[in-house]
Short mmCIF file of N, CA and C in Angstrom, two decimals:
data_model
loop_
_atom_site.label_atom_id
_atom_site.label_comp_id
_atom_site.label_asym_id
_atom_site.label_seq_id
_atom_site.Cartn_x
_atom_site.Cartn_y
_atom_site.Cartn_z
N MET O 1 -11.55 20.66 -8.30
CA MET O 1 -11.49 19.58 -7.50
C MET O 1 -9.20 19.78 -7.11
N THR O 2 -9.72 19.57 -5.44
CA THR O 2 -8.25 19.83 -5.19
C THR O 2 -8.38 18.41 -4.37
N PHE O 3 -6.85 17.82 -4.32
CA PHE O 3 -6.88 16.57 -3.51
C PHE O 3 -6.27 16.75 -1.68
N GLU O 4 -6.99 15.92 -0.91
CA GLU O 4 -5.85 16.46 0.55
C GLU O 4 -6.03 15.23 1.00
N LEU O 5 -4.22 14.95 1.26
CA LEU O 5 -3.54 13.99 2.47
C LEU O 5 -3.03 14.23 3.38
N LYS O 6 -3.87 13.12 4.07
CA LYS O 6 -3.90 13.90 5.92
C LYS O 6 -3.28 12.68 7.11
N LYS O 7 -2.36 12.45 7.44
CA LYS O 7 -1.61 11.14 8.71
C LYS O 7 -3.17 11.79 9.72
N ILE O 8 -4.44 10.47 9.80
CA ILE O 8 -4.95 11.05 10.11
C ILE O 8 -4.96 9.95 11.95
N CYS O 9 -3.64 9.21 11.89
CA CYS O 9 -3.79 8.92 12.85
C CYS O 9 -1.98 7.82 12.37
N GLU O 10 -1.28 7.28 13.59
CA GLU O 10 0.55 7.37 13.52
C GLU O 10 0.44 6.94 12.22
N TYR O 11 -0.35 5.25 11.90
CA TYR O 11 -0.89 4.51 10.39
C TYR O 11 -1.51 4.09 9.70
N VAL O 12 -2.14 5.96 8.93
CA VAL O 12 -3.31 6.09 8.50
C VAL O 12 -2.55 7.30 7.62
N ILE O 13 -2.90 6.91 6.51
CA ILE O 13 -2.89 8.55 5.49
C ILE O 13 -4.70 8.02 4.86
N GLU O 14 -5.03 9.63 4.97
CA GLU O 14 -6.13 9.43 4.02
C GLU O 14 -6.02 10.33 2.99
N VAL O 15 -6.50 9.99 1.73
CA VAL O 15 -6.95 10.56 0.42
C VAL O 15 -8.29 10.89 0.48
N ARG O 16 -8.38 11.95 0.31
CA ARG O 16 -9.80 13.00 -0.19
C ARG O 16 -9.33 13.86 -1.72
N GLU O 17 -10.45 13.46 -2.64
CA GLU O 17 -10.85 14.66 -3.30
C GLU O 17 -12.16 15.34 -3.66
N ASP O 18 -11.80 16.65 -3.03
CA ASP O 18 -13.04 17.82 -2.86
C ASP O 18 -13.96 17.53 -1.65
N ASP O 19 -13.27 16.93 -0.32
CA ASP O 19 -13.92 15.95 0.30
C ASP O 19 -14.40 14.87 0.42
N GLU O 20 -14.13 13.97 -0.85
CA GLU O 20 -14.76 13.06 -0.64
C GLU O 20 -13.98 11.68 -0.61
N LEU O 21 -14.05 10.96 0.25
CA LEU O 21 -12.82 10.06 0.72
C LEU O 21 -12.61 8.47 -0.56
N VAL O 22 -11.56 8.83 -1.07
CA VAL O 22 -10.93 8.17 -2.22
C VAL O 22 -10.40 6.87 -1.70
N SER O 23 -9.14 6.83 -0.36
CA SER O 23 -9.00 5.85 -0.05
C SER O 23 -8.25 6.30 1.54
N ARG O 24 -7.88 4.96 2.16
CA ARG O 24 -6.53 4.98 3.29
C ARG O 24 -5.52 4.09 2.90
N TYR O 25 -4.30 4.58 3.24
CA TYR O 25 -3.47 3.85 3.35
C TYR O 25 -2.50 3.11 4.37
N LEU O 26 -2.76 1.77 4.79
CA LEU O 26 -3.00 1.40 6.19
C LEU O 26 -1.56 0.89 7.11
N PHE O 27 -0.77 1.30 7.24
CA PHE O 27 0.50 0.57 7.44
C PHE O 27 1.16 0.81 9.10
N ASP O 28 0.10 -0.10 9.88
CA ASP O 28 0.71 -0.90 11.41
C ASP O 28 1.46 -1.71 11.15
N ASN O 29 2.67 -2.11 11.11
CA ASN O 29 3.77 -2.71 11.03
C ASN O 29 3.74 -3.38 12.23
N ARG O 30 3.03 -3.04 13.77
CA ARG O 30 2.90 -3.78 14.62
C ARG O 30 1.87 -4.57 14.16
N LYS O 31 0.62 -4.46 14.06
CA LYS O 31 -0.80 -5.43 13.67
C LYS O 31 -0.62 -6.00 12.52
N GLN O 32 0.42 -5.78 11.04
CA GLN O 32 -0.15 -5.73 9.71
C GLN O 32 1.19 -6.68 9.00
N PHE O 33 1.04 -7.75 8.55
CA PHE O 33 1.79 -7.97 7.29
C PHE O 33 2.57 -7.26 6.52
N LYS O 34 1.46 -6.40 5.94
CA LYS O 34 1.98 -5.66 4.48
C LYS O 34 1.13 -4.17 4.58
N PRO O 35 1.41 -3.24 4.18
CA PRO O 35 0.98 -2.30 3.89
C PRO O 35 0.09 -2.23 2.82
N TYR O 36 -1.37 -1.64 2.73
CA TYR O 36 -2.45 -1.75 1.64
C TYR O 36 -3.11 -0.92 1.85
N MET O 37 -3.43 -0.43 0.61
CA MET O 37 -5.16 0.35 0.31
C MET O 37 -6.51 -0.27 0.66
N TYR O 38 -7.42 0.79 1.87
CA TYR O 38 -8.83 0.65 1.89
C TYR O 38 -9.29 1.40 2.97
N PRO O 39 -10.25 1.59 2.30
CA PRO O 39 -10.97 1.46 0.98
C PRO O 39 -10.70 1.63 -0.16
N LEU O 40 -11.11 1.33 -1.48
CA LEU O 40 -10.85 1.94 -2.49
C LEU O 40 -12.16 2.28 -2.88
N ASN O 41 -12.63 3.52 -3.28
CA ASN O 41 -13.94 4.25 -3.78
C ASN O 41 -13.89 4.70 -5.27
N VAL O 42 -14.95 4.51 -5.45
CA VAL O 42 -14.85 5.30 -6.81
C VAL O 42 -15.65 6.58 -6.70
N PRO O 43 -16.32 7.78 -7.87
CA PRO O 43 -16.39 8.61 -7.35
C PRO O 43 -17.65 8.20 -7.53
N GLY O 44 -18.51 9.18 -6.28
CA GLY O 44 -19.76 8.91 -5.12
C GLY O 44 -19.32 8.23 -4.27
N GLY O 45 -18.34 7.46 -3.86
CA GLY O 45 -18.19 6.75 -2.64
C GLY O 45 -18.59 5.42 -2.36
N LEU O 46 -18.28 4.63 -3.71
CA LEU O 46 -18.87 3.46 -3.24
C LEU O 46 -17.72 3.01 -3.47
N CYS O 47 -17.68 1.49 -2.37
CA CYS O 47 -16.17 1.24 -2.07
C CYS O 47 -16.01 -0.41 -2.79
N ILE O 48 -15.21 -0.48 -3.57
CA ILE O 48 -14.85 -1.76 -4.55
C ILE O 48 -14.65 -2.75 -4.55
N THR O 49 -13.37 -2.51 -2.95
CA THR O 49 -12.63 -3.61 -2.81
C THR O 49 -13.17 -4.32 -1.04
N GLU O 50 -12.69 -4.93 -0.79
CA GLU O 50 -12.76 -6.18 0.51
C GLU O 50 -11.52 -5.34 1.24
N ASP O 51 -11.87 -5.89 2.67
CA ASP O 51 -10.48 -5.80 3.67
C ASP O 51 -10.59 -6.98 4.35
N GLY O 52 -10.20 -8.20 3.37
CA GLY O 52 -9.44 -9.15 4.13
C GLY O 52 -10.94 -10.30 4.13
N PRO O 53 -11.38 -10.30 2.97
CA PRO O 53 -12.42 -11.77 2.79
C PRO O 53 -12.30 -12.87 4.14
N ARG O 54 -13.06 -13.52 4.14
CA ARG O 54 -13.15 -15.11 5.23
C ARG O 54 -12.81 -16.04 4.66
N ASP O 55 -12.69 -15.90 3.39
CA ASP O 55 -12.09 -16.95 2.65
C ASP O 55 -10.93 -17.17 2.33
N HIS O 56 -10.04 -15.63 2.34
CA HIS O 56 -8.84 -15.30 1.67
C HIS O 56 -7.96 -13.97 2.57
N VAL O 57 -8.14 -13.95 3.70
CA VAL O 57 -8.45 -13.43 4.50
C VAL O 57 -7.01 -12.74 4.23
N HIS O 58 -5.79 -12.25 3.88
CA HIS O 58 -4.63 -11.88 3.43
C HIS O 58 -4.79 -10.93 1.99
N HIS O 59 -6.52 -11.31 1.23
CA HIS O 59 -6.24 -10.56 0.41
C HIS O 59 -7.14 -9.02 0.74
N ARG O 60 -5.98 -8.32 0.94
CA ARG O 60 -6.83 -6.88 1.46
C ARG O 60 -6.67 -5.97 0.23
N SER O 61 -7.85 -5.43 -0.22
CA SER O 61 -8.23 -4.05 -0.98
C SER O 61 -7.23 -4.30 -2.07
N MET O 62 -6.05 -3.21 -2.41
CA MET O 62 -4.90 -2.95 -3.10
C MET O 62 -3.27 -3.21 -2.52
N TRP O 63 -3.03 -4.10 -2.60
CA TRP O 63 -1.53 -3.89 -2.17
C TRP O 63 -0.74 -4.42 -2.77
N THR O 64 0.82 -4.99 -2.95
CA THR O 64 1.87 -5.73 -3.73
C THR O 64 2.57 -7.05 -2.70
N ALA O 65 2.75 -7.71 -3.58
CA ALA O 65 3.16 -8.73 -2.62
C ALA O 65 3.56 -10.03 -3.61
N HIS O 66 4.90 -11.29 -3.60
CA HIS O 66 4.78 -12.08 -4.08
C HIS O 66 4.41 -13.31 -2.90
N GLY O 67 4.25 -14.79 -3.73
CA GLY O 67 4.13 -15.99 -3.15
C GLY O 67 6.05 -16.57 -2.39
N ASP O 68 6.76 -15.98 -3.72
CA ASP O 68 7.72 -16.39 -3.26
C ASP O 68 9.34 -15.56 -3.63
N ILE O 69 9.57 -15.15 -2.59
CA ILE O 69 11.10 -14.12 -2.91
C ILE O 69 12.18 -15.08 -2.24
N ASN O 70 12.75 -15.47 -2.70
CA ASN O 70 14.14 -16.15 -2.23
C ASN O 70 13.97 -17.24 -0.99
N GLY O 71 12.30 -18.16 -1.34
CA GLY O 71 12.11 -18.62 -0.76
C GLY O 71 11.13 -18.19 0.65
N VAL O 72 11.33 -16.97 0.44
CA VAL O 72 10.00 -16.41 1.67
C VAL O 72 8.69 -16.04 0.98
N ASP O 73 7.61 -16.09 1.83
CA ASP O 73 5.76 -15.54 1.46
C ASP O 73 6.02 -14.49 1.80
N PHE O 74 5.50 -13.62 1.04
CA PHE O 74 5.50 -12.56 1.34
C PHE O 74 3.34 -12.19 0.89
N TRP O 75 3.01 -13.11 0.46
CA TRP O 75 1.82 -13.23 -0.02
C TRP O 75 0.70 -13.47 1.27
N SER O 76 1.16 -14.28 1.86
CA SER O 76 -0.35 -15.06 2.65
C SER O 76 0.41 -14.52 3.95
N GLU O 77 -0.62 -14.15 5.32
CA GLU O 77 -0.32 -14.38 6.51
C GLU O 77 -0.71 -14.83 7.35
N THR O 78 0.62 -16.07 7.44
CA THR O 78 0.83 -16.82 8.73
C THR O 78 2.01 -17.16 9.50
N SER O 79 2.37 -17.63 10.28
CA SER O 79 3.24 -17.66 10.82
C SER O 79 4.46 -17.51 10.40
N GLU O 80 4.91 -18.34 9.30
CA GLU O 80 5.82 -18.68 8.43
C GLU O 80 5.34 -17.26 7.14
N SER O 81 4.97 -16.67 7.18
CA SER O 81 5.30 -15.22 6.13
C SER O 81 6.05 -14.21 6.32
N GLY O 82 6.77 -13.65 5.80
CA GLY O 82 7.32 -12.26 5.40
C GLY O 82 7.19 -11.48 5.83
N ARG O 83 7.13 -10.37 5.91
CA ARG O 83 6.83 -9.48 6.68
C ARG O 83 7.05 -7.96 6.00
N GLN O 84 6.39 -6.94 4.88
CA GLN O 84 6.39 -5.64 4.74
C GLN O 84 6.55 -4.90 5.78
N THR O 85 7.85 -4.30 6.16
CA THR O 85 8.13 -3.08 6.91
C THR O 85 8.03 -1.82 6.56
N VAL O 86 6.95 -0.50 6.62
CA VAL O 86 7.18 0.47 6.54
C VAL O 86 8.28 1.27 7.13
N ARG O 87 9.36 1.80 6.48
CA ARG O 87 10.34 2.66 7.13
C ARG O 87 10.17 3.89 7.18
N SER O 88 9.39 4.38 6.20
CA SER O 88 9.02 6.56 5.91
C SER O 88 8.00 6.54 4.93
N VAL O 89 7.14 7.32 5.00
CA VAL O 89 6.26 7.68 4.46
C VAL O 89 6.04 9.18 4.19
N SER O 90 6.31 9.60 2.69
CA SER O 90 5.96 10.71 2.49
C SER O 90 4.12 11.44 1.62
N ILE O 91 3.70 12.87 1.94
CA ILE O 91 2.77 12.94 0.93
C ILE O 91 2.82 14.39 -0.09
N GLU O 92 1.93 13.94 -0.61
CA GLU O 92 2.09 15.58 -1.61
C GLU O 92 1.20 15.56 -2.13
N SER O 93 0.26 16.99 -2.52
CA SER O 93 -1.19 17.34 -2.96
C SER O 93 -0.82 18.20 -3.81
N SER O 94 -1.56 18.31 -4.51
CA SER O 94 -2.19 19.86 -5.80
C SER O 94 -3.24 19.59 -5.61
N GLU O 95 -3.97 20.26 -6.72
CA GLU O 95 -5.23 20.95 -6.81
C GLU O 95 -5.44 18.80 -7.88
N ASP O 96 -4.50 18.81 -9.20
CA ASP O 96 -4.38 17.44 -9.80
C ASP O 96 -4.32 16.18 -9.58
N LEU O 97 -3.26 16.44 -8.22
CA LEU O 97 -2.76 14.72 -7.71
C LEU O 97 -2.61 14.53 -6.43
N GLY O 98 -2.37 13.68 -5.70
CA GLY O 98 -2.19 13.36 -4.85
C GLY O 98 -0.96 12.38 -4.54
N ILE O 99 -0.30 12.69 -3.69
CA ILE O 99 0.87 11.13 -4.11
C ILE O 99 1.34 11.01 -2.97
N ILE O 100 1.38 9.69 -2.39
CA ILE O 100 2.14 9.06 -1.50
C ILE O 100 3.54 8.34 -1.73
N GLU O 101 4.31 8.07 -1.27
CA GLU O 101 5.23 7.58 -1.27
C GLU O 101 5.89 6.65 0.20
N SER O 102 6.09 5.92 -0.73
CA SER O 102 6.94 4.60 1.01
C SER O 102 8.50 3.79 0.77
N ASP O 103 8.90 4.16 1.78
CA ASP O 103 10.43 3.40 1.78
C ASP O 103 9.92 1.76 2.88
N GLU O 104 10.10 0.47 1.89
CA GLU O 104 9.75 -1.26 3.32
C GLU O 104 11.26 -1.66 2.98
N ILE O 105 10.80 -2.39 3.66
CA ILE O 105 12.06 -3.19 3.80
C ILE O 105 11.61 -4.89 4.03
N TRP O 106 10.96 -5.55 3.16
CA TRP O 106 10.47 -6.79 3.41
C TRP O 106 12.06 -7.79 4.10
N THR O 107 11.46 -8.41 4.78
CA THR O 107 12.25 -9.21 5.65
C THR O 107 11.14 -10.57 5.85
N SER O 108 12.13 -11.75 6.40
CA SER O 108 11.78 -13.10 6.37
C SER O 108 10.90 -13.66 8.03
N LYS O 109 10.45 -14.62 8.15
CA LYS O 109 9.92 -14.47 9.47
C LYS O 109 10.59 -14.19 10.35
N THR O 110 12.22 -14.35 10.36
CA THR O 110 13.28 -14.30 11.26
C THR O 110 14.08 -12.76 11.16
N GLY O 111 13.64 -12.17 10.72
CA GLY O 111 13.29 -10.96 10.44
C GLY O 111 14.63 -10.49 9.54
N SER O 112 15.46 -11.15 9.02
CA SER O 112 16.36 -11.35 7.76
C SER O 112 15.74 -10.72 6.84
N PRO O 113 16.76 -9.45 6.29
CA PRO O 113 16.27 -8.38 5.32
C PRO O 113 15.95 -9.37 3.64
N VAL O 114 15.48 -9.02 3.15
CA VAL O 114 15.47 -9.97 1.64
C VAL O 114 15.47 -8.95 0.95
N LEU O 115 14.79 -7.68 0.54
CA LEU O 115 14.99 -6.55 -0.71
C LEU O 115 14.23 -5.13 0.13
N ASP O 116 14.76 -4.48 -0.51
CA ASP O 116 14.20 -3.09 -0.34
C ASP O 116 12.83 -2.68 -1.58
N VAL O 117 12.04 -2.03 -0.51
CA VAL O 117 10.92 -1.86 -2.00
C VAL O 117 10.25 -0.01 -1.70
N HIS O 118 10.42 0.77 -3.07
CA HIS O 118 9.51 2.08 -3.08
C HIS O 118 8.58 1.60 -3.54
N LYS O 119 7.65 2.71 -2.60
CA LYS O 119 5.77 2.40 -3.31
C LYS O 119 6.23 3.80 -3.74
N LYS O 120 5.00 3.93 -5.25
CA LYS O 120 4.74 5.88 -5.04
C LYS O 120 3.53 5.16 -5.77
N PHE O 121 2.41 6.05 -4.90
CA PHE O 121 0.42 5.84 -5.48
C PHE O 121 0.11 7.56 -5.73
N ILE O 122 0.30 7.33 -7.18
CA ILE O 122 -0.29 8.97 -7.69
C ILE O 122 -1.57 8.62 -8.08
N PHE O 123 -2.41 9.63 -7.57
CA PHE O 123 -3.84 9.40 -7.22
C PHE O 123 -4.57 10.67 -8.52
N ARG O 124 -5.22 10.93 -9.82
CA ARG O 124 -5.06 11.21 -10.40
C ARG O 124 -6.39 12.24 -10.36
N LYS O 125 -6.75 13.25 -10.70
CA LYS O 125 -8.16 14.33 -10.47
C LYS O 125 -9.15 13.75 -11.61
N THR O 126 -10.32 13.08 -11.02
CA THR O 126 -11.20 12.67 -11.96
C THR O 126 -11.52 13.62 -12.30
N VAL O 127 -11.63 12.70 -14.10
CA VAL O 127 -12.31 13.20 -15.16
C VAL O 127 -13.37 12.33 -16.10
N ASP O 128 -14.27 13.07 -16.24
CA ASP O 128 -15.92 12.36 -16.98
C ASP O 128 -15.98 11.14 -15.86
N GLY O 129 -15.99 11.28 -14.81
CA GLY O 129 -16.36 9.98 -13.90
C GLY O 129 -15.08 9.56 -13.61
N LEU O 130 -14.50 8.86 -14.15
CA LEU O 130 -12.54 8.23 -14.00
C LEU O 130 -11.93 8.40 -13.12
N ARG O 131 -11.85 7.62 -11.92
CA ARG O 131 -11.05 7.91 -10.83
C ARG O 131 -9.27 7.11 -12.00
N ILE O 132 -8.24 7.89 -11.91
CA ILE O 132 -7.21 6.93 -11.96
C ILE O 132 -5.96 6.61 -10.75
N ILE O 133 -6.01 5.73 -10.08
CA ILE O 133 -4.71 5.76 -9.65
C ILE O 133 -3.34 5.08 -10.50
N ASP O 134 -2.41 5.18 -10.19
CA ASP O 134 -0.88 4.90 -11.09
C ASP O 134 -0.08 4.36 -9.31
N VAL O 135 0.21 2.89 -9.72
CA VAL O 135 1.25 2.77 -8.75
C VAL O 135 2.35 2.26 -9.18
N GLU O 136 3.27 2.45 -9.22
CA GLU O 136 4.94 2.72 -9.08
C GLU O 136 5.50 1.35 -8.00
N VAL O 137 6.31 0.89 -8.47
CA VAL O 137 6.92 -0.02 -7.38
C VAL O 137 8.72 -0.37 -7.98
N ASN O 138 9.28 -0.55 -6.66
CA ASN O 138 10.32 -1.26 -7.05
C ASN O 138 11.69 -1.52 -6.20
N PHE O 139 11.59 -2.72 -6.56
CA PHE O 139 12.55 -3.48 -5.99
C PHE O 139 13.86 -3.51 -6.10
N THR O 140 14.74 -3.45 -4.51
CA THR O 140 16.14 -2.88 -4.74
C THR O 140 16.76 -4.17 -4.12
N ALA O 141 17.14 -5.13 -4.79
CA ALA O 141 18.00 -6.21 -3.82
C ALA O 141 19.16 -5.77 -3.32
N SER O 142 19.10 -4.58 -1.68
CA SER O 142 20.26 -4.39 -1.46
C SER O 142 20.58 -5.33 -0.64
N TYR O 143 20.68 -6.55 -0.31
CA TYR O 143 21.12 -7.71 0.39
C TYR O 143 22.11 -8.93 -0.37
N GLY O 144 21.94 -9.32 -1.24
CA GLY O 144 22.40 -10.13 -2.22
C GLY O 144 21.53 -10.68 -3.30
N ASP O 145 21.77 -11.69 -3.65
CA ASP O 145 20.87 -11.85 -5.07
C ASP O 145 19.56 -12.22 -4.80
N VAL O 146 18.35 -11.82 -5.45
CA VAL O 146 17.19 -11.59 -5.50
C VAL O 146 16.26 -12.88 -6.26
N LYS O 147 15.57 -13.73 -6.08
CA LYS O 147 15.09 -14.68 -7.17
C LYS O 147 13.15 -14.41 -6.20
N PHE O 148 12.48 -14.46 -7.71
CA PHE O 148 11.28 -14.43 -7.80
C PHE O 148 10.57 -15.43 -8.33
#
C-alpha cells in the first residue's frame, strides 16, 4: 500500500491510498470561510461525511473552528464570521503515511488578525479495514492575548 498526495488544482490537495480516494483538502481562501477535508471516505470508498447539509451549511465534513475567540465567531459562515486563511501548505507521502501541513491566520470579519494556526493531518496506512487520521492543531497567540 502506498499513499499519493497531490495538488490537483490551486486550492485542492487529493489524498489517495493505493489509488483509492481517501479525502481532499479544500482551501480556497477566495470562496471559503475555512479549510476542510471532503469527502472523508472509509476503505472501499463509502463517504461518511457531508459538505454542508442544507440545515447547517457551515458543517463541512472535517474541519476545525470555535464559536468565540476574542469575540470572533469562526464556527459559522455569515457576514459577521471570522475567516481562516491558509498561507502555506506542504505535503509528504510514503508507503505508510500521507501528511498535509498548513499554516493559517485566523482574522475577524474586518481582517484584523486574531491568531496563527498550524495544522497537521497524518493519514495512516489502512490496517485490518481501519483507517486512522491523526489531526494536530496548534494555536499561537501572535497578536496579543487570546480568550476562548
